[in-house]
Coordinates of C-alpha atoms in Angstrom, one line a residue:
Chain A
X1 CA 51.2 83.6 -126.6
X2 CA 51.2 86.4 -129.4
X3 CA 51.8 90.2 -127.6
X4 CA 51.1 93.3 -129.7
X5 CA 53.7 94.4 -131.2
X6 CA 55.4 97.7 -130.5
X7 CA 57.9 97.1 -133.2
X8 CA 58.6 94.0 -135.4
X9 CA 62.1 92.9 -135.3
X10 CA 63.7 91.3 -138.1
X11 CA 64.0 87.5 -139.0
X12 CA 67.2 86.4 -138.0
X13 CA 67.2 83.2 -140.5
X14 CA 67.7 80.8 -137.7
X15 CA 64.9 78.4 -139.2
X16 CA 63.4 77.0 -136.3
X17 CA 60.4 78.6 -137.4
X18 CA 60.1 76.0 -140.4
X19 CA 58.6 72.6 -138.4
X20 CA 55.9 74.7 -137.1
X21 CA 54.5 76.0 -140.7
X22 CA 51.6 73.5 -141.7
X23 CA 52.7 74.5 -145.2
X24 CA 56.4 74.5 -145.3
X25 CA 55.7 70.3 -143.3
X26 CA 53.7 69.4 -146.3
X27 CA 56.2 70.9 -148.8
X28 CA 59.7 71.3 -147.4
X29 CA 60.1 74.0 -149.8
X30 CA 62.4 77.1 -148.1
X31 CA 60.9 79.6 -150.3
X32 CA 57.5 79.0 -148.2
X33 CA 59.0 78.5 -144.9
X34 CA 58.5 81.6 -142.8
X35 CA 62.1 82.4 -143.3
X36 CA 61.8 82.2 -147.1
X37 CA 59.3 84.0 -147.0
X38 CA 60.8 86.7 -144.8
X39 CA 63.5 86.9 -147.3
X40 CA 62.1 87.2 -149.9
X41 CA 59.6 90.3 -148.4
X42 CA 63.0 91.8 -147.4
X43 CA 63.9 91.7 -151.1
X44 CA 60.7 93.2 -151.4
X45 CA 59.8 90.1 -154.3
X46 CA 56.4 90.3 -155.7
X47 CA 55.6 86.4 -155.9
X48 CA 52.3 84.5 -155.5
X49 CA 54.8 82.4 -153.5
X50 CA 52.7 85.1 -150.4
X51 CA 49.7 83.6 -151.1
X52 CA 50.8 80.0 -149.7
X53 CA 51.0 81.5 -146.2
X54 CA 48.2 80.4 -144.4
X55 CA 48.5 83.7 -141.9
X56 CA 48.0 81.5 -139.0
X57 CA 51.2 82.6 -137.1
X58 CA 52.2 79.1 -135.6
X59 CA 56.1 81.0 -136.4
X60 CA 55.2 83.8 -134.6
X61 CA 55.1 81.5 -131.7
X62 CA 58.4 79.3 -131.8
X63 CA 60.6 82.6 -133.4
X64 CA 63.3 83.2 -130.7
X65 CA 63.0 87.5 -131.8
X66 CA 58.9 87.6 -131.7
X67 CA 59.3 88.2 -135.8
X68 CA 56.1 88.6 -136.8
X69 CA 55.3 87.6 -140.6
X70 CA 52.8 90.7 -140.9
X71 CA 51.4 88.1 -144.1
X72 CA 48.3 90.7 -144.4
X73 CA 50.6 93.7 -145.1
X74 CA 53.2 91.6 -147.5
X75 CA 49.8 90.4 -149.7
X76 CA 48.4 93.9 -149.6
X77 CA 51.5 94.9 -151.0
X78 CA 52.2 92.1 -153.8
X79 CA 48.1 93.0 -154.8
X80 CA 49.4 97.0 -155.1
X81 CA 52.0 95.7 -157.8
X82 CA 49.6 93.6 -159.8
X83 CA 50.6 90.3 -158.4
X84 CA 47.2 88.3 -157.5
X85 CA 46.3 84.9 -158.0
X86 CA 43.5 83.9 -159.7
X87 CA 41.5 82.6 -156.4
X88 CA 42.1 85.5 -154.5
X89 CA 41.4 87.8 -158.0
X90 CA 37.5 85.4 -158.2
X91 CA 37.4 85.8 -153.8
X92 CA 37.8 89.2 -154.0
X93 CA 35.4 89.9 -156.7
X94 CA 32.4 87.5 -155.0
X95 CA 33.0 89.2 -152.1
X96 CA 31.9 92.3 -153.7
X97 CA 29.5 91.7 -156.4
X98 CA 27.9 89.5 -153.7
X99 CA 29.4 90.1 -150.1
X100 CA 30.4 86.0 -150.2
X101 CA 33.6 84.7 -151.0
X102 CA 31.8 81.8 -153.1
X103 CA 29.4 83.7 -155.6
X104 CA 26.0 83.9 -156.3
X105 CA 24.1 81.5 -154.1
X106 CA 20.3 80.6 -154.9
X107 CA 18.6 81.7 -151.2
X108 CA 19.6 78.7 -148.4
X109 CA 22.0 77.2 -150.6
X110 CA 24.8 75.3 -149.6
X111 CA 28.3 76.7 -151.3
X112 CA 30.2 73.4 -152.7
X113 CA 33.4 75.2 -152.8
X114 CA 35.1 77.7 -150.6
X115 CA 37.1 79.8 -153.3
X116 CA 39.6 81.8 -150.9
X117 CA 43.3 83.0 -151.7
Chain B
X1 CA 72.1 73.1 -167.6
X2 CA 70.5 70.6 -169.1
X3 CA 67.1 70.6 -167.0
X4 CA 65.0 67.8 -168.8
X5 CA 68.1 65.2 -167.9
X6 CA 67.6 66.5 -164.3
X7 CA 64.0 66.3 -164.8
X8 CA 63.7 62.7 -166.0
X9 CA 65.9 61.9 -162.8
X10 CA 63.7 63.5 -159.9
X11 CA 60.4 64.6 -161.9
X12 CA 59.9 67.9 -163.0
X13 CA 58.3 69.1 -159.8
X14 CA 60.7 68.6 -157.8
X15 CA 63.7 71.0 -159.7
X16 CA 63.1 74.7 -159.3
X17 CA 65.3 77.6 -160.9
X18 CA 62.7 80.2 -160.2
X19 CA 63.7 83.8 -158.7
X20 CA 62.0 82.6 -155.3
X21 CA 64.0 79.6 -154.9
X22 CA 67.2 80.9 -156.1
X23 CA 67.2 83.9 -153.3
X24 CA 65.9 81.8 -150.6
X25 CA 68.0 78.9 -151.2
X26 CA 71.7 81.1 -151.5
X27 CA 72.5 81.3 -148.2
X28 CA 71.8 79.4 -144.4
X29 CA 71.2 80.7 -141.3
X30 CA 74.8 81.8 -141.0
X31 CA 73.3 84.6 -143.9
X32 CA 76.5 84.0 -146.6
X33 CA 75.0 85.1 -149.7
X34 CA 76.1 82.7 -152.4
X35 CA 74.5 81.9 -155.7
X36 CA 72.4 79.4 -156.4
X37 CA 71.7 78.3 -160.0
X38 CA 68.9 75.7 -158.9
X39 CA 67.4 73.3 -156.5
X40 CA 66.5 70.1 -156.5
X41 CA 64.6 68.0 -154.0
X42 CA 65.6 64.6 -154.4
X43 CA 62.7 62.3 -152.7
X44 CA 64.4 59.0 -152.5
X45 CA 68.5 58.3 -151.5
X46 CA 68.5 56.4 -154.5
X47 CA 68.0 59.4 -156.6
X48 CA 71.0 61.1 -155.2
X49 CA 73.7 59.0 -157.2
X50 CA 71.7 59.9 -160.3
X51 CA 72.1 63.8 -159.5
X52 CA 75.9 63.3 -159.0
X53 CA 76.4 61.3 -162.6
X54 CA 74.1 64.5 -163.9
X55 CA 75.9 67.1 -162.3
X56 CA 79.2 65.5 -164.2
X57 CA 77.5 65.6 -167.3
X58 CA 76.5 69.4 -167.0
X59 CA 80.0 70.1 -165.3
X60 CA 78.6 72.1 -162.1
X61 CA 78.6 71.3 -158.7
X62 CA 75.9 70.3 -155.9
X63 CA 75.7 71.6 -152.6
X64 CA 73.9 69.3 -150.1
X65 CA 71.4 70.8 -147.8
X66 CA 69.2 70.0 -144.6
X67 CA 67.4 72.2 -142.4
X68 CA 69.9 75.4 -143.8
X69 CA 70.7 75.9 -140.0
X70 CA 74.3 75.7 -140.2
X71 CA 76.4 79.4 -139.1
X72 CA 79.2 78.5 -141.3
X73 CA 78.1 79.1 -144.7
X74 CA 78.1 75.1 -144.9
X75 CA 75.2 75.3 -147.2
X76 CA 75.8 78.2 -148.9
X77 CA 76.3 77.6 -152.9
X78 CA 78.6 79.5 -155.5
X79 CA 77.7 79.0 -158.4
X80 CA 75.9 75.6 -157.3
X81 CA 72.8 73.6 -157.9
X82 CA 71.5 73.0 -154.1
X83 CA 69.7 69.2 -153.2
X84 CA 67.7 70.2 -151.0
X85 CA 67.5 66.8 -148.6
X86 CA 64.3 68.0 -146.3
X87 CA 62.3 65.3 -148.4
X88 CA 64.0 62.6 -147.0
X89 CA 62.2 62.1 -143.7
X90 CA 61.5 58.1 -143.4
X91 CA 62.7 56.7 -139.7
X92 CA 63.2 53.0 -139.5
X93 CA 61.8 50.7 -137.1
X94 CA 62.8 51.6 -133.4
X95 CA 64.9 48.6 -132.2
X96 CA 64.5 49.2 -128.9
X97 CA 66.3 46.1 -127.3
X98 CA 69.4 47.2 -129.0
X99 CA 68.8 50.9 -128.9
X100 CA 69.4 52.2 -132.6
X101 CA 67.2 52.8 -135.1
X102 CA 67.8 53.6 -139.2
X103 CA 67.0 57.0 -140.8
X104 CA 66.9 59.7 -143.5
X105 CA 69.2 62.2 -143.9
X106 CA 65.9 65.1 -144.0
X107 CA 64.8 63.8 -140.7
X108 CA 64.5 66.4 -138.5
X109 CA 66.1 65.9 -135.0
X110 CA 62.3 67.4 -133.1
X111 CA 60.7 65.3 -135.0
X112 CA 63.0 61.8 -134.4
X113 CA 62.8 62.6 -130.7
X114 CA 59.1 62.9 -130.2
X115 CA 58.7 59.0 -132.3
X116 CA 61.3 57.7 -130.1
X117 CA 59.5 58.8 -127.2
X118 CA 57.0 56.1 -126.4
X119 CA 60.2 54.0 -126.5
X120 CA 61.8 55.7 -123.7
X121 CA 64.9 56.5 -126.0
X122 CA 66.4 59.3 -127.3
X123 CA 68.7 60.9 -129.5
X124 CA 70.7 62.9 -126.9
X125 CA 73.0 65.7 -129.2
X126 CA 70.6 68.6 -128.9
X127 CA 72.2 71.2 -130.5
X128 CA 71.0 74.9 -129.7
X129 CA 68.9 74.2 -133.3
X130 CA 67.3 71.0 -132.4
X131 CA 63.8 72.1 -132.9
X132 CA 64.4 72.1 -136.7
X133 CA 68.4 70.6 -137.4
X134 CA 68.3 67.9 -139.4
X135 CA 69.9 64.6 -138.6
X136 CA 71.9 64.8 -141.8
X137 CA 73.2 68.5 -140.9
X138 CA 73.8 67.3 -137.5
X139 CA 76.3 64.2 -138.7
X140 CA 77.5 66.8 -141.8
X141 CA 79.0 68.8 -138.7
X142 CA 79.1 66.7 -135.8
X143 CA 76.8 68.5 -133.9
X144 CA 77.4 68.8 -130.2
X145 CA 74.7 71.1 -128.2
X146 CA 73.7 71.7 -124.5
X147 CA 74.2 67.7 -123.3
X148 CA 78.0 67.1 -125.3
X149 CA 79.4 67.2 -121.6
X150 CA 77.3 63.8 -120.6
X151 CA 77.0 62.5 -124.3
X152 CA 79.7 63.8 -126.5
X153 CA 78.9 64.8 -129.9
X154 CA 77.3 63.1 -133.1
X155 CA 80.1 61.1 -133.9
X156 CA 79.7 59.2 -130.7
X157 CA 76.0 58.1 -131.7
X158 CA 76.2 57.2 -135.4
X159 CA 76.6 53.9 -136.2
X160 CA 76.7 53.7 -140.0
X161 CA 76.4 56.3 -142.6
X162 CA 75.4 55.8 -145.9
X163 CA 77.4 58.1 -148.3
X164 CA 77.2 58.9 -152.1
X165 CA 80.5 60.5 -153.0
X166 CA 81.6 62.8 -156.0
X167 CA 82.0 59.7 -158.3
X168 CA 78.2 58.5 -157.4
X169 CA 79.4 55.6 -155.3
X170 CA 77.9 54.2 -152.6
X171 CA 79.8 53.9 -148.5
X172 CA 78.4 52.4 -146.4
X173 CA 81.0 53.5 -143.8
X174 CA 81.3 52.0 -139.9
X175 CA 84.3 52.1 -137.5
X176 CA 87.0 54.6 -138.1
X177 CA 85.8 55.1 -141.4
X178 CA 82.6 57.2 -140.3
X179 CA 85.4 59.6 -140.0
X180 CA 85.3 60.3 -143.4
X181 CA 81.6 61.4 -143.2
X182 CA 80.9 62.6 -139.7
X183 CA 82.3 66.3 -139.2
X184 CA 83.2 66.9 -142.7
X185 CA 80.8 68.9 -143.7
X186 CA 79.6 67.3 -146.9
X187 CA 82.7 67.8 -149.1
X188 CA 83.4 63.9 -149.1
X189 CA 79.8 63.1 -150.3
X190 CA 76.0 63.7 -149.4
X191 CA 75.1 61.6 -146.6
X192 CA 71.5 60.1 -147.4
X193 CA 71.4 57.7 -144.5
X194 CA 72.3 56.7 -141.0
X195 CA 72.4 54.0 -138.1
X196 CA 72.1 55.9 -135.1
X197 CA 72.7 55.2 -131.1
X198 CA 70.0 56.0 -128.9
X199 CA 70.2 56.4 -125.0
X200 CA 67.8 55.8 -122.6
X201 CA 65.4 59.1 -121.5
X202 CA 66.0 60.2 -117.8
X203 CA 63.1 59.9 -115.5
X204 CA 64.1 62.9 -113.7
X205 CA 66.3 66.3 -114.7
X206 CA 67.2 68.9 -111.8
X207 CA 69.0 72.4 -112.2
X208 CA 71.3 74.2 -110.7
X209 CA 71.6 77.9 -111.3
X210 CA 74.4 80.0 -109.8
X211 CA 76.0 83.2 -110.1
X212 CA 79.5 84.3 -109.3
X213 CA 81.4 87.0 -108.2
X214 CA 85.1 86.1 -110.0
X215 CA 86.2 83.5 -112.7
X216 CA 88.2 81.9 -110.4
X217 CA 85.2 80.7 -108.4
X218 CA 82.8 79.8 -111.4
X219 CA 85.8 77.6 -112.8
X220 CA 86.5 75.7 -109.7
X221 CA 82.6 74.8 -109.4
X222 CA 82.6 74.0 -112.7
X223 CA 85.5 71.1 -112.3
X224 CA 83.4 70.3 -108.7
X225 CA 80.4 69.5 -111.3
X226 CA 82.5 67.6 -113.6
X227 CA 83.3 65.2 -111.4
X228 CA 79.6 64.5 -110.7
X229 CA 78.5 61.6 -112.6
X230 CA 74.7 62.6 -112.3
X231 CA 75.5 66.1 -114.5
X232 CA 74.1 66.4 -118.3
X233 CA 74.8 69.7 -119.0
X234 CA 76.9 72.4 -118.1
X235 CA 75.9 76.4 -119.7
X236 CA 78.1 79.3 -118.9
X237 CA 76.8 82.8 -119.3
X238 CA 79.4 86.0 -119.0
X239 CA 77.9 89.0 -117.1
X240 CA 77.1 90.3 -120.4
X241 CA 75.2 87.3 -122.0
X242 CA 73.1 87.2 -117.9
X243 CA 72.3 90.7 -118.6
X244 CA 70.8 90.7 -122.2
X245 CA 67.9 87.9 -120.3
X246 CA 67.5 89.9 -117.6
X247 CA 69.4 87.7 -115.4
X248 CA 71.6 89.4 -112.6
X249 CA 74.8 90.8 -114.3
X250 CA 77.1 88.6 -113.0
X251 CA 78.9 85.2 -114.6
X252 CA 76.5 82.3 -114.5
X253 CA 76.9 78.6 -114.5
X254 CA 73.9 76.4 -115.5
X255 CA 74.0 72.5 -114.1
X256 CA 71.5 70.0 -115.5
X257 CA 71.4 66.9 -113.6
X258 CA 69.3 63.3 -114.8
X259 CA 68.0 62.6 -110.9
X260 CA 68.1 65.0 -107.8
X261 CA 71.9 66.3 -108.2
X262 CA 70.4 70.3 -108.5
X263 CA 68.4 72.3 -106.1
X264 CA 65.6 73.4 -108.7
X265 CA 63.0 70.7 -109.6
X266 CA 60.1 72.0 -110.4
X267 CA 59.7 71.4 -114.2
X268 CA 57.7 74.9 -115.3
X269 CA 60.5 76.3 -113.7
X270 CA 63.3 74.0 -115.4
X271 CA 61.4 74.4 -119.0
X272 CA 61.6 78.3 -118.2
X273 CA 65.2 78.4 -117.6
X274 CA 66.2 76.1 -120.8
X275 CA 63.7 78.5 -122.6
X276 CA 65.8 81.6 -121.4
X277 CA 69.2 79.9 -122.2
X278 CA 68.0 78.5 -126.2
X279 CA 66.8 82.5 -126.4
X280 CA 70.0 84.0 -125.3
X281 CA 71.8 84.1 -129.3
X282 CA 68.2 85.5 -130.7
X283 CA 68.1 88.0 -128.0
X284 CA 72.0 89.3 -128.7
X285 CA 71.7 89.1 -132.6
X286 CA 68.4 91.2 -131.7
X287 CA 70.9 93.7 -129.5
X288 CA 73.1 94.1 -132.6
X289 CA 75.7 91.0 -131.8
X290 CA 74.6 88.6 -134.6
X291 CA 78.2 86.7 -135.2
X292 CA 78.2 84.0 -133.1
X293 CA 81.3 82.0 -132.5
X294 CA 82.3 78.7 -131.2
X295 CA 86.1 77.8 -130.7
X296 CA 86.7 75.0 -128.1
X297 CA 89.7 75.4 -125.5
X298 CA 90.3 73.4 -122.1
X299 CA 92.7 74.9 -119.8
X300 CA 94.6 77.4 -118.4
X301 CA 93.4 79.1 -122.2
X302 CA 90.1 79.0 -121.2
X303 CA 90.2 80.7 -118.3
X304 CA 92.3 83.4 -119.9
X305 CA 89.7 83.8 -122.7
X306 CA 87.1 83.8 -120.8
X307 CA 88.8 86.9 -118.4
X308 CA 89.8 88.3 -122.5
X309 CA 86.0 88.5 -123.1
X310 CA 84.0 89.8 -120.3
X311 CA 87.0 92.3 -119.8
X312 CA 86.5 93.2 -123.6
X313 CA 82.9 93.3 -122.9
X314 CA 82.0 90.5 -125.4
X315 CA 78.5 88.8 -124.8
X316 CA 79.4 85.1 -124.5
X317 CA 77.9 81.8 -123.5
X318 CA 78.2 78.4 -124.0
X319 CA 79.0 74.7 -123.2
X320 CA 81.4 75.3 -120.8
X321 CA 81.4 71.5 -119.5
X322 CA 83.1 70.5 -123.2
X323 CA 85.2 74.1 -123.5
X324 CA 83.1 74.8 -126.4
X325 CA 82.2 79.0 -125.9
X326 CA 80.0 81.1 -128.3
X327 CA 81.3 85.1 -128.1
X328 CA 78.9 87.2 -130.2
X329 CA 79.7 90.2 -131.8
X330 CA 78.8 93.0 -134.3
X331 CA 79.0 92.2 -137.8
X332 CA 81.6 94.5 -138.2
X333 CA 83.6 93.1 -134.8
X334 CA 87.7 93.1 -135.8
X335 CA 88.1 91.8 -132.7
X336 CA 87.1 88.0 -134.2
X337 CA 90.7 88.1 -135.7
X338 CA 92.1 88.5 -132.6
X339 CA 89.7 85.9 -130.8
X340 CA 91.0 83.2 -133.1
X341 CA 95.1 84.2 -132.8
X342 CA 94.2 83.8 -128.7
X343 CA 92.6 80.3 -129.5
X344 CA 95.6 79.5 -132.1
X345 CA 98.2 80.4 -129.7
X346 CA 96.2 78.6 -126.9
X347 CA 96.3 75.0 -128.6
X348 CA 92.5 75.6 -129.1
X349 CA 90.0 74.7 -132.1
X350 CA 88.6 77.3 -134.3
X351 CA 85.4 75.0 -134.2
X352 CA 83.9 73.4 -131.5
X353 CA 80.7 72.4 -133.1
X354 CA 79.6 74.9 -135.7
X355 CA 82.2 73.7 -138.4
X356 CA 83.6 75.3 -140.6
X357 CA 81.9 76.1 -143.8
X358 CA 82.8 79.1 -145.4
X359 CA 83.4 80.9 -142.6
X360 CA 86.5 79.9 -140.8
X361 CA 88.2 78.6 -143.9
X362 CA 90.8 81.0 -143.1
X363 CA 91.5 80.4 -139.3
X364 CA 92.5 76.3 -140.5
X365 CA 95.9 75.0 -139.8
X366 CA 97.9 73.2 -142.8
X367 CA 97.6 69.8 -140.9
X368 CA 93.9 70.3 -141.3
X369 CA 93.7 71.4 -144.7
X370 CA 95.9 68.4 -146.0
X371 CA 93.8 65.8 -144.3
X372 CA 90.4 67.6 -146.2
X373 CA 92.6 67.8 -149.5
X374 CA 93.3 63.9 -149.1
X375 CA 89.7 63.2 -148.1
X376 CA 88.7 65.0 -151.6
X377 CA 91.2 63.5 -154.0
X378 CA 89.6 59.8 -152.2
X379 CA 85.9 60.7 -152.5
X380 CA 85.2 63.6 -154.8
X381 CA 88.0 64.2 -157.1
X382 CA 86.2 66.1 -159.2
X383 CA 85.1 68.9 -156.8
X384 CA 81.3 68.0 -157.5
X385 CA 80.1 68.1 -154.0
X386 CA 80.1 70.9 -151.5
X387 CA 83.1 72.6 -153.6
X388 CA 85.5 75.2 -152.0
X389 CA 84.3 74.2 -148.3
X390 CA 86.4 73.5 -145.6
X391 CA 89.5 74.5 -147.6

């Protein structure tokens, strides 16, 4: 079960984290495990590499400390220094030009595409 | 480096020499920064050869890799390309009449369990990683873990290995030979496949938890539970180590039994005491003791290292049933040089199951060091694979 935390204590780079990320399973990539990404946030590299995590916290779970990812803070911060992805640039902007992540909809229609980060 | 050579081999998806991947794939869990100059993710063993032959062309080296849980620096690259093996996760068919089954080198340990399952096997070397070490890893260090004192360590469940040395030849290795593989920590070659030994799954597991007041006491119990054919596993926890998990502050013993031999049965209970133990190195490195040891020593030298260490006030635990101990210290600790002289002069092994990477190059006798150096000059003359490890 996830607890608020009081602090979040640092990834130790153990890795067990990895087989529970629905991403990293697909990809067995390190750099989008929650370790690589850890790492690289420690670094404090500004990568679209961020926007791969799908914030769901399945590594919150499993990690041995309680290391919490914090995915919403490391985005926030990779948006303050310019780094944004194209999807999350067109989300962001539906959102508010239209207060829907999918654009301008006709009234009761149907979006065919979800256009998210 | 000639990347559209290494391209045409493994497809140009699958090589990376971007920032991310370079940070994230220098160092393991044993957090030795190296330098990586790439990373390829081979997704076939027959592509592995072919990345040897090219690494001979482009004169650099490879570094094999597997879940990157290793403590030793194992997998940490200087200089190095990194093949990243997580890719290769195929498992054979389950024989089940003769209890083996064929798989990938990526295949990670959780993952091989849960398929043999249904079977009613298992792979028994669960190492304190198991939830993501990879089989490959696992044989790469001849893994031991919580159950080596009922089922010994990977080199006692492999059948074959399948090795592509520095030259790009193929081994298929059995018999004495797996000794060339098994334990060596990928400087003979990456191994890409294996025929492994499965045992049965016990119907039943019982603990026993028990906490002493001397050594003397927990030592003689714990050659009272080695005589007991019914034990699986055996955990030791110093007063320190009992403390950091809120466990009374006094030396613990930890017995895991496959049918009625402990006193605790119910399994909520079991699964919470097994949680506790697999949390104890996360909760120390949390406390500020992140170097984790592992020498092995039976003996009259165990009990005086164990008496050195809780008198010394060193957080240790481990798999007392094999002599296999994990002190953990600070990162700045000077007292690991001294740990290692006590184990030297004791007739004990710097190593018990974490190998020895990087990290404990220095703590190797010259007996050791010759048998690597002949092992290199047979499979990888040329220094291509896993260069500067072990020696």
């Amino acid at each position: 079960m996830l607890r608020e935390l009081a602090e979040n204590p640092p990834c130790i780079e153990c890795g067990l984290c990895r087989e529970v990320c629905p991403v990293f399973t697909i990809l067995r990539q390190e750099r989008i495990s929650p370790r690589g990404l850890a790492i690289l946030a420690d670094r404090g590299i500004a990568s679209v590499v961020f926007y791969q995590c799908t914030l769901c916290r399945a590594c919150r779970v499993v990690c041995p400390v309680g290391h919490d990812p914090a995915g919403e803070q490391v985005r926030a911060q990779v948006v303050a220094q310019g780094v944004e992805t194209e999807a999350n640039r067109t989300m962001i902007e539906n959102i508010r030009k239209y207060g829907n992540p999918f654009g301008p909809l006709e009234e009761g229609e149907i979006p065919k595409t979800l256009t998210c980060c | 480096m000639n990347l559209a050579s290494l391209s045409a081999l493994v497809g140009e998806a699958n090589i990376s020499t971007t920032v991310e991947d370079r940070i994230v794939y220098s160092r393991d869990a044993s957090r030795l920064e190296g330098e990586c100059l790439a990373v390829v993710w081979p997704s076939h063993p027959e592509q592995v050869a072919g990345l040897v032959a090219w690494a001979e062309a482009e004169d650099v080296d490879l570094v094999p890799r597997g879940a990157g849980t290793g403590l030793c620096g194992g997998a940490t690259p200087q200089r190095s390309v990194v093949v990243d093996l997580s890719r290769l996760t195929r498992i054979g068919p389950v024989d089940a009449e003769q209890r083996r089954v064929q798989v990938e080198a990526g295949v990670v340990l959780g993952s091989l369990n849960r398929r043999l399952a249904p079977h009613g096997l298992f792979l028994p070397v669960i190492p304190g990683s198991h939830r993501a070490s990879s089989v490959g890893g696992m044989i790469a260090t001849d893994a031991a873990g919580l159950r080596a004192v009922r089922y010994g360590t990977m080199a006692d469940w492999v059948e074959e290995v399948t090795l592509v040395d520095g030259l790009g030849r193929w081994h298929h290795l059995t018999g004495e030979a797996l000794r060339d593989a098994v334990g060596r920590e990928g400087v003979t070659g990456f191994v890409v496949e294996a025929v492994l030994r499965l045992a049965p799954r016990p119907a039943q597991r019982t603990l026993s938890l028990v906490a002493f007041d001397d050594l003397a006491a927990l030592l003689a119990q714990r050659d009272r539970w080695l005589a007991d054919p019914r034990l699986t596993a055996l955990e030791y926890l110093n007063r320190h180590a009992a403390e950091a998990i809120g466990w009374e502050a006094r030396p613990h013993l930890l017995a895991e039994f496959d049918s009625d031999g402990g006193e605790i049965g119910d399994p909520d209970r079991i699964a919470a005491l097994w949680q506790a133990r697999d949390g104890l190195y996360p909760v120390l490195a949390r406390r500020g003791y992140p170097v984790i040891e592992d020498p092995q020593i039976e003996g009259e030298g165990m009990a005086a290292l164990l008496a050195w260490l809780e008198a010394e006030g060193i957080p240790t635990f481990g798999h007392l049933g094999v002599g296999i101990v994990h002190p953990c210290f600070s990162a700045d600790d000077e007292r690991v040089a001294a740990l290692y002289e006590r184990v030297a002069a004791e007739g004990g092994r710097v190593s018990g199951e974490h190998g020895i990477g990087l990290k404990k190059k220095a703590w190797t006798d010259a007996a050791f060091r010759a048998e690597v150096q002949r092992l290199k000059a047979q499979y990888d003359p040329h220094h291509r694979i896993n260069r500067g490890k072990l020696c």
